[in-house]
XYZ file of C-alpha atoms in Angstrom:
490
model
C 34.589 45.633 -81.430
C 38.132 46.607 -80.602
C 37.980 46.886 -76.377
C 40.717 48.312 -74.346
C 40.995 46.934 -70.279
C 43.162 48.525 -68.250
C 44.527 47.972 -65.131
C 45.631 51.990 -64.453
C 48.699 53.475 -63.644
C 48.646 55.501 -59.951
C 51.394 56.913 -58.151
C 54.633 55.016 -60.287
C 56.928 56.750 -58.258
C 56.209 55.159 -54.778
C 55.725 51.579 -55.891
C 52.967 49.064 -57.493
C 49.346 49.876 -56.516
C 47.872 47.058 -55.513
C 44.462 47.970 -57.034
C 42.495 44.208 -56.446
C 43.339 43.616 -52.564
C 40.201 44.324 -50.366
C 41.980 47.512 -48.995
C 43.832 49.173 -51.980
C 46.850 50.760 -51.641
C 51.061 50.499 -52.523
C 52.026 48.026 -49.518
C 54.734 47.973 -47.421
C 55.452 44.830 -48.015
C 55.248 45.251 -51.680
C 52.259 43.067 -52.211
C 50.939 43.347 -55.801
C 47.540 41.335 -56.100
C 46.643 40.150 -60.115
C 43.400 41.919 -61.738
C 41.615 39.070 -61.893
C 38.658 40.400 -62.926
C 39.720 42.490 -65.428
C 41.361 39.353 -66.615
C 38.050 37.074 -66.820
C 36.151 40.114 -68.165
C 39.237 39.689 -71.108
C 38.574 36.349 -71.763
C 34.835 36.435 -71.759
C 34.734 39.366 -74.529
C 37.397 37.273 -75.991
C 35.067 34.348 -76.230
C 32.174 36.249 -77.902
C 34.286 37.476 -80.779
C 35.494 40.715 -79.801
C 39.100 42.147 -80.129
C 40.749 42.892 -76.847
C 43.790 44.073 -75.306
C 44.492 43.699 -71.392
C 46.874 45.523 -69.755
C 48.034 45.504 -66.049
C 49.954 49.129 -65.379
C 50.262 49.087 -61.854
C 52.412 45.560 -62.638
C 54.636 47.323 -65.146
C 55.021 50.595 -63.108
C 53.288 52.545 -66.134
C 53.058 56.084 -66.544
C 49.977 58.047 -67.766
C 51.538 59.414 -70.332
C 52.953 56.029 -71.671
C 49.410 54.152 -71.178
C 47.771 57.021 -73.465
C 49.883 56.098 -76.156
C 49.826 52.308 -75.867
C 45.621 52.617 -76.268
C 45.784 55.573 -78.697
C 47.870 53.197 -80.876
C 44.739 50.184 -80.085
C 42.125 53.189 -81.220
C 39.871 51.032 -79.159
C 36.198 51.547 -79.222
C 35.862 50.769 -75.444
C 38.240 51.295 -72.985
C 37.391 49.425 -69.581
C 39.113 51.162 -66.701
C 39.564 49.070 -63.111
C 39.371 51.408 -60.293
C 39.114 51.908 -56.744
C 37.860 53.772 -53.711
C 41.740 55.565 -53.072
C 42.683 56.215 -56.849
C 39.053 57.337 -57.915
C 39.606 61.026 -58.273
C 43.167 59.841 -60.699
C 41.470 57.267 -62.351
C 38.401 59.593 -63.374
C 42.083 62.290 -64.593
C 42.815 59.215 -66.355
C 39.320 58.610 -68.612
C 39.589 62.615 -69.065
C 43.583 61.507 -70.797
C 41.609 59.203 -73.140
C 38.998 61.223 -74.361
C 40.944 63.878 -74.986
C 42.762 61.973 -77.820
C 40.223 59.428 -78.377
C 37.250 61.331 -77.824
C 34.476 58.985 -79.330
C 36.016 56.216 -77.383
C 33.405 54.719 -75.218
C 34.488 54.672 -71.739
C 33.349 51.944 -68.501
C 34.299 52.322 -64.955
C 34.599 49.268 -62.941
C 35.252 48.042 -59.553
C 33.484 48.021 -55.867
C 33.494 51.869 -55.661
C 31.566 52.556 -58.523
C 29.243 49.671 -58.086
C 28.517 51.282 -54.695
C 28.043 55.018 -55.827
C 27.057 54.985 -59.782
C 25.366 58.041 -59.487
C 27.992 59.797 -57.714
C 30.572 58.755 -59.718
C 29.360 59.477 -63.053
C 28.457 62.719 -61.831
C 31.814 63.325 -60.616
C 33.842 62.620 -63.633
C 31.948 63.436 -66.429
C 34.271 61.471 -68.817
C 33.294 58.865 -67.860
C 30.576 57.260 -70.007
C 29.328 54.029 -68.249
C 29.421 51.979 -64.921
C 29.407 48.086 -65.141
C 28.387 47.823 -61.810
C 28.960 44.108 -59.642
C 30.199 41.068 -61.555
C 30.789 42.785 -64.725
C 31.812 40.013 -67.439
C 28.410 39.336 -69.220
C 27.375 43.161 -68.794
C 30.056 44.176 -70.465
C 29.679 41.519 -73.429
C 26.221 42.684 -73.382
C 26.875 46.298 -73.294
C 29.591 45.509 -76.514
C 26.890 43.441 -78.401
C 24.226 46.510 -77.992
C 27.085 49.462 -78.779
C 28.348 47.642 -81.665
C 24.657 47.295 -83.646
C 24.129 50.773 -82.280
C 21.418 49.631 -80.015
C 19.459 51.144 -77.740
C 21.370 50.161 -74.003
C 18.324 50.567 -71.941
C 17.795 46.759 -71.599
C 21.478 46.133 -70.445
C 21.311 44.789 -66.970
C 24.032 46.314 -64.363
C 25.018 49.191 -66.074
C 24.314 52.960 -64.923
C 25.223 55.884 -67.555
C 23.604 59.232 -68.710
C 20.634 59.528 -70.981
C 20.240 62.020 -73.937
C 18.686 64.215 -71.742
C 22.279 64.440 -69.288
C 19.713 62.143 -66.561
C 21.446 59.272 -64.999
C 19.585 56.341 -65.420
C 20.553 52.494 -63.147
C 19.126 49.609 -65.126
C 17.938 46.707 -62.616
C 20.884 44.557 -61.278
C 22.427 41.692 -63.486
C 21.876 38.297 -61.725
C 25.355 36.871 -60.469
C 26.703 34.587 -62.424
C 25.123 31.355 -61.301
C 27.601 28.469 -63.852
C 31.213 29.569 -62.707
C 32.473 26.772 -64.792
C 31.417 28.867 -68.200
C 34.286 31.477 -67.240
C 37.401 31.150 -68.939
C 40.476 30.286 -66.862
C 41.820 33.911 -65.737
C 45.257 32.342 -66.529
C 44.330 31.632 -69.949
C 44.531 35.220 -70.394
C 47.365 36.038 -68.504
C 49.134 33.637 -70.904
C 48.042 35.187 -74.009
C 48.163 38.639 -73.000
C 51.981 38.397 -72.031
C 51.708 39.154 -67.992
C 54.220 38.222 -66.385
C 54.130 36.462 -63.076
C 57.615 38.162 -61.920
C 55.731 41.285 -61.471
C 53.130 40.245 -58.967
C 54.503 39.605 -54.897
C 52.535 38.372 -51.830
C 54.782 38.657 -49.275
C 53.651 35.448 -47.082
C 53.875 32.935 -50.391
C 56.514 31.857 -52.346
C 57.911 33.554 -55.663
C 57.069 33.687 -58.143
C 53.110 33.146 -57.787
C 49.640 33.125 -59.294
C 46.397 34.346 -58.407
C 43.104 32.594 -59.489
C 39.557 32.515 -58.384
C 37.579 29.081 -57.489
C 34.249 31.037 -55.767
C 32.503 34.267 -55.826
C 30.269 35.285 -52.643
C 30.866 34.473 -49.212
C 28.055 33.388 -46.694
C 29.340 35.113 -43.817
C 28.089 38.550 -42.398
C 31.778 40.409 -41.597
C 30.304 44.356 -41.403
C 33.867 45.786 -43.338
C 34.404 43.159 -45.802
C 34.124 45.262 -49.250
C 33.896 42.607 -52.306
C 30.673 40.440 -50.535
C 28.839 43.596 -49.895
C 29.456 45.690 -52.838
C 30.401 43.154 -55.499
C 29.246 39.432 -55.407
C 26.963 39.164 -52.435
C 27.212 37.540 -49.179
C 24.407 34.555 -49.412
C 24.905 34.566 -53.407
C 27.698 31.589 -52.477
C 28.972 30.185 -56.057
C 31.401 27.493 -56.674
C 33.438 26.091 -59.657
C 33.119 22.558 -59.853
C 36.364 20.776 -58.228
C 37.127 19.208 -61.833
C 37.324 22.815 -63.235
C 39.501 23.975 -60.637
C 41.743 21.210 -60.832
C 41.690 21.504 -64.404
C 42.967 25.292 -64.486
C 45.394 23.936 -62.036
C 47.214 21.795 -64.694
C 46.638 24.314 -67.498
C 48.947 26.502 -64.892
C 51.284 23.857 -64.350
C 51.924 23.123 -68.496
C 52.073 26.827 -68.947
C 53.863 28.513 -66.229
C 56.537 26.162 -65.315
C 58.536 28.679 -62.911
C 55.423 29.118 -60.903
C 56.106 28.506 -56.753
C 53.326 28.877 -55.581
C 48.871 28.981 -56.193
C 46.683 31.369 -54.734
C 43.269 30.764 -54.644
C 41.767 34.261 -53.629
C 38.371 33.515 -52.750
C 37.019 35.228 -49.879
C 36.637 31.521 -48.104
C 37.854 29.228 -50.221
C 37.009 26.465 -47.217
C 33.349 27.533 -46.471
C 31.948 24.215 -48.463
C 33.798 21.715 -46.638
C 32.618 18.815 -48.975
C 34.136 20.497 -52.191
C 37.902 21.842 -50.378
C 37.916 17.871 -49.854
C 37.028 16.912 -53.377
C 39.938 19.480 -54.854
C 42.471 18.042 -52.426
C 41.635 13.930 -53.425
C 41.834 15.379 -57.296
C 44.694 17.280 -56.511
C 46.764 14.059 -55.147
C 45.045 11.353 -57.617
C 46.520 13.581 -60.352
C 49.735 14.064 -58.415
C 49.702 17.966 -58.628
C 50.902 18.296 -55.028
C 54.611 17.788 -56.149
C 54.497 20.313 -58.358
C 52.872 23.477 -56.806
C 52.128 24.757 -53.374
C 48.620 26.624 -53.000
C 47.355 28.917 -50.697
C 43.745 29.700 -48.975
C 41.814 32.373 -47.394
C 40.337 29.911 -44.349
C 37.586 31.037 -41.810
C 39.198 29.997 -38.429
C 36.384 27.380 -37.831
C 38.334 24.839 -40.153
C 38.754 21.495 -38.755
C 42.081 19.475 -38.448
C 41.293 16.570 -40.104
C 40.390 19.258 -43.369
C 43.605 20.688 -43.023
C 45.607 17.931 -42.912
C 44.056 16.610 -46.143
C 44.762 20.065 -47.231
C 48.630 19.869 -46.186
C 48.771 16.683 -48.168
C 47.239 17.959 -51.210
C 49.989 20.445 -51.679
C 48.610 23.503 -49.190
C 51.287 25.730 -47.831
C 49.614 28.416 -46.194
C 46.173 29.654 -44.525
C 45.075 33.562 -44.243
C 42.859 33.821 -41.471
C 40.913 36.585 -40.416
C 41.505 36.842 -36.660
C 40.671 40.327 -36.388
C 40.146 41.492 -33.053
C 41.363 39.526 -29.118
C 38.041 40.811 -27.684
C 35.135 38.943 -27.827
C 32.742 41.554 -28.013
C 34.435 43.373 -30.562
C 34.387 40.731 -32.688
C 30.790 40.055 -32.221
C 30.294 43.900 -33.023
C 32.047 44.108 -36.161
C 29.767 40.537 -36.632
C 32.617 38.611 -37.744
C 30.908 35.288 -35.631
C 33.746 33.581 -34.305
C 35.400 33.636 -30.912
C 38.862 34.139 -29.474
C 39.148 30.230 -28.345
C 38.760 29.145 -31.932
C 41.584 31.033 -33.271
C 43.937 29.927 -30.641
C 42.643 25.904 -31.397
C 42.561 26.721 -35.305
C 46.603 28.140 -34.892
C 47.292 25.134 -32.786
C 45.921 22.854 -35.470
C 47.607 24.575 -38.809
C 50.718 23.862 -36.826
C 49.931 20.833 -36.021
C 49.067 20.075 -39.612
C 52.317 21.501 -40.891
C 50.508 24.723 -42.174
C 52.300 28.080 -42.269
C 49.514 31.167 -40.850
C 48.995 34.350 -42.305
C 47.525 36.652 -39.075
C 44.774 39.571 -40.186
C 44.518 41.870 -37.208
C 42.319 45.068 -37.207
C 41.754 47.521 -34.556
C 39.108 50.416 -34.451
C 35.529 48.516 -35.223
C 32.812 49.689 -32.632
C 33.583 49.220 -29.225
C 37.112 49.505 -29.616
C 39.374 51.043 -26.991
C 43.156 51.052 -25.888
C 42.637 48.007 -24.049
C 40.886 45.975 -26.619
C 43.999 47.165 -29.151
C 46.093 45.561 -26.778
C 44.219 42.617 -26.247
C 44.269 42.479 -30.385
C 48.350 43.018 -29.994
C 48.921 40.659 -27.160
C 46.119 37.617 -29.432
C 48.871 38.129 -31.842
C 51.824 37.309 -29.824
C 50.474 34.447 -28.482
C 49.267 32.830 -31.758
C 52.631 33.552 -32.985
C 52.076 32.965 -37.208
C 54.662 32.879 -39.590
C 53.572 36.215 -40.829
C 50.708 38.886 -39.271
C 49.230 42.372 -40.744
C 47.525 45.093 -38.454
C 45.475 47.752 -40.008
C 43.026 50.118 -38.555
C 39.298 49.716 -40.201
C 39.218 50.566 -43.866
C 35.309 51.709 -44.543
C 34.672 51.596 -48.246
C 31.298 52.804 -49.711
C 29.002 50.192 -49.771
C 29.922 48.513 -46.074
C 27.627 48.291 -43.217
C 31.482 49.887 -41.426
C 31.046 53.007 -44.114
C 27.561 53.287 -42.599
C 28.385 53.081 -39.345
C 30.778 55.643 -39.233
C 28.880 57.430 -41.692
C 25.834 57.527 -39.170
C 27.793 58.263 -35.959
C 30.110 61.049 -37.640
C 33.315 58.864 -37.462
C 34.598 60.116 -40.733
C 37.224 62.696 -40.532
C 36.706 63.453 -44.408
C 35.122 62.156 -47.302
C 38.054 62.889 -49.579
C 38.304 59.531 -51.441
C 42.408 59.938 -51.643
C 42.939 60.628 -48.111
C 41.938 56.690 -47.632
C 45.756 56.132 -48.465
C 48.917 58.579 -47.695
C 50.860 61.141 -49.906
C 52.887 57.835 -50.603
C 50.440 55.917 -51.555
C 49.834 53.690 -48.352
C 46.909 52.541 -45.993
C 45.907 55.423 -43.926
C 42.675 55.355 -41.818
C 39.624 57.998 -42.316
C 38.080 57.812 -38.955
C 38.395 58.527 -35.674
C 36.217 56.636 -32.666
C 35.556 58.069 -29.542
C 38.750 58.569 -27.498
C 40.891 57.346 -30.154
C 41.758 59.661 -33.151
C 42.274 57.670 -36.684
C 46.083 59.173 -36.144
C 46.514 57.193 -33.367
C 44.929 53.737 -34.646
C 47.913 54.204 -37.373
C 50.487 54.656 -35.341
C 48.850 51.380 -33.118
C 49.417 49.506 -36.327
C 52.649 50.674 -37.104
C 53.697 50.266 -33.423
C 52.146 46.731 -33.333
C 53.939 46.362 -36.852
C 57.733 46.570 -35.299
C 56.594 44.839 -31.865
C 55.515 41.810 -33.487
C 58.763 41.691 -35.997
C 61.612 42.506 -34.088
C 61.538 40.364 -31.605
C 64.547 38.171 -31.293
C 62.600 35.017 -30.951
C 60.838 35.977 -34.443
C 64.007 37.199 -36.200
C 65.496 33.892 -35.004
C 62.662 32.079 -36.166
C 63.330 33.969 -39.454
C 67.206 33.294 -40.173
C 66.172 28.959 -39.387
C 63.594 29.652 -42.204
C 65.896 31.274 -44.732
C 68.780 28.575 -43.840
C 66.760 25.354 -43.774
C 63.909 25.831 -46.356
C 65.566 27.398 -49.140
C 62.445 27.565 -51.396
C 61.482 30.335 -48.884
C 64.485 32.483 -49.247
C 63.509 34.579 -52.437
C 60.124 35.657 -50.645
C 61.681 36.084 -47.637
C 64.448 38.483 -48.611
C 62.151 40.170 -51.340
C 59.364 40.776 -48.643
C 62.092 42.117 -45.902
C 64.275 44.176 -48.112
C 61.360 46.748 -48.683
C 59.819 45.566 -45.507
C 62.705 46.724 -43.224
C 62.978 50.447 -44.267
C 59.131 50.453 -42.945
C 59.909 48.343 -39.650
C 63.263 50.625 -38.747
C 61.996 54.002 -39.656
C 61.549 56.364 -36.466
C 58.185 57.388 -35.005
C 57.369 60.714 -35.614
């Protein structure tokens, strides 16, 4: 079968959407996370004989109107669409756009939203044909093996669509994928499908960059975190084997020889201590250190002696989910840590000679202005290369969307409100005694506290002069940063 994945376009004019990041939205920093899923699903369909064409519009600043024409040219029989909670309502516009010139195209929704409300959704967009819901990949070669023999669907695990009688109907959940190893590399099929690292940004790593997968699930309970709840499962903790990674690793290295920098966007990448090890010892037998820098999401119970293996093994940077400076705010939101560990963790990476990402968040339960500024003050003191401070995003499918669900937190249940006009993070709820208006301006206060300090911007300037491999992240990240940082309260 001919199958069209698409990455959508949404909102051109303000910047990249960065559809794939655990809160969705066109970032200030201009982050632009790869669709790595949609890129596995590629390869997988790929693998079982089908004709496919991927293609990433949020990285190419796509129109609609452009898009239509690129898959009315495919005449695809599928046509895989990647959404998200805050494009939802334009990406269901967008499956209308296809059927109306390729109306017996079969059309597949996929992402956390719709794996959280299938019903909803498909009765929202009627254009829609089909939800993949969770881990996708082998649904959808199923899904192609039973639509191309025109087979009944019934016995396709993981999907949700409508019957002949207009019913929905949710056939039992598809077991996650227990062999990670069988997936092709996602950077296989960047390669072949033309994508172009040069369009994708994190503003904390060095550019250009990559983003790969090593692990799906995470075993921790965090109540917001949207992919672990919604997508992969928390316990349902899956590895590649550190040969494979290592293996993808050089496969990167042959193929993408202007890459900077690796990131490996598991939601811990460190939670099996025994395997981070194993990577790092292949990682240096093979000599791979000299050639890339990598980078980690890393719970904040990491040891030293791990990250200094880590350092030597080619690891630039850590993303760490502080969260909150209040100890009982973090053990609402159930993130189990506490504060002390995050200030020995920092004081380790440093140590170590490991550059710190900072995730701050502010309005979980039991939040108040004092707890914010205990957050704010956490921040200062821990002093990372680079920090973020969002209110709570609650997605569908979150213990957090039930919570505020359940205690009438949410201010709408608009799905595009969970971003701005422009496209940005905006925040849907409002706590007791502090309105979801003011935890935004917090963050954007917070935002231009932490930055424009003089010990920071000094901090900065040494960074850009003495490390020069940092300077085209560091002035691509500031030059749309600034206008963000400088522009006046209103």
């Amino acid at each position: 079968m001919k199958i069209f994945l698409v990455n959508p376009p949404f909102k051109t004019e303000y910047g990249k959407f960065s559809r794939d990041q655990r809160s969705p939205a066109i970032t200030k920093s201009g982050t632009l996370y790869y669709p790595t899923w949609l890129a596995c699903a590629t390869g997988v369909l790929e693998e079982a004989g089908h004709e496919c064409k991927f293609l990433d519009c949020c990285a190419k600043l796509l129109n609609i109107k452009t898009t239509i024409e690129i898959i009315k040219e495919f005449e695809p029989n599928i046509v895989v669409i990647n959404t998200s909670t805050p494009s939802i309502y334009s990406d269901g516009e967008f499956a209308e756009k296809i059927k109306e010139v390729l109306p017996d195209t079969i059309t597949v929704f996929v992402g956390t939203h719709p794996s959280a409300l299938p019903e909803e959704t498909l009765t929202k967009f009627p254009s829609v044909d089909i939800i993949a819901r969770r881990e996708y990949e082998y649904t959808l070669r199923e899904l192609a093996e039973k639509l191309e023999t025109n087979e009944d669907i019934s016995s396709v695990l993981g999907i949700s669509y409508r019957n002949g009688k207009n019913e929905i109907v949710n056939t039992a959940d598809r077991p996650f994928i227990e062999n990670l190893d069988e997936l092709p590399f996602v950077s296989k099929v960047y390669k072949e499908h033309g994508v172009d690292p040069k369009d994708y940004f994190f503003a904390a790593a060095e550019f250009p960059m990559m983003m790969i997968f090593t692990g799906r699930g995470c075993p921790n309970n965090c109540f917001f975190c949207v992919y672990p709840q919604t997508f992969h499962g928390r316990m349902a903790y899956r590895l590649r084997s550190p040969e494979n990674v290592v293996e993808e690793i050089e496969y990167i290295l042959q193929n993408f020889p202007e890459l900077k920098s690796l990131g490996f966007e598991d939601d811990t990448f460190t939670a099996d201590l025994e395997r981070t090890k194993n990577i790092c010892r292949l990682i240096i037998e093979k000599g791979l250190e000299k050639k890339i820098n990598w980078w980690v999401n890393a719970r904040v119970t990491l040891d030293f002696d791990t990250m200094l293996l880590m350092k030597q093994a080619g690891c630039r940077l850590l993303i760490a989910g502080f969260e909150s400076g209040n100890q009982q705010v973090l053990n609402n939101m159930h993130k189990g840590i506490k504060v002390d560990w995050s200030k020995k963790y920092v004081e380790n990476a440093k140590k170590a000679g490991l550059l710190i990402h900072g995730c701050f968040m502010v309005g979980n339960p039991g939040e108040t202005p004092e707890t914010m500024e205990e957050t704010f003050q956490l921040a200062l003191q821990l002093n990372t290369d680079t920090a973020q401070f969002f209110p709570l995003m609650v997605y569908p499918g979150t213990d957090a969307y039930k919570w505020a669900r359940k205690n009438d937190y949410l201010v709408t249940e608009d799905y595009s409100k969970w971003i701005t006009e422009d496209g940005l993070h905006n925040c849907v709820i409002s706590l007791p005694g502090i309105s979801n208006k003011e935890l935004v301006e917090f963050c954007d206060k917070a935002r231009k506290r932490y930055y424009i300090r003089a010990n920071y911007i000094f901090s900065k300037i040494k960074q850009f002069i003495t490390y020069p491999a940092e300077r085209k992240r560091l002035f691509k990240a500031g030059k749309r940063f600034i206008k963000f940082l400088l522009k006046k309260d209103e």
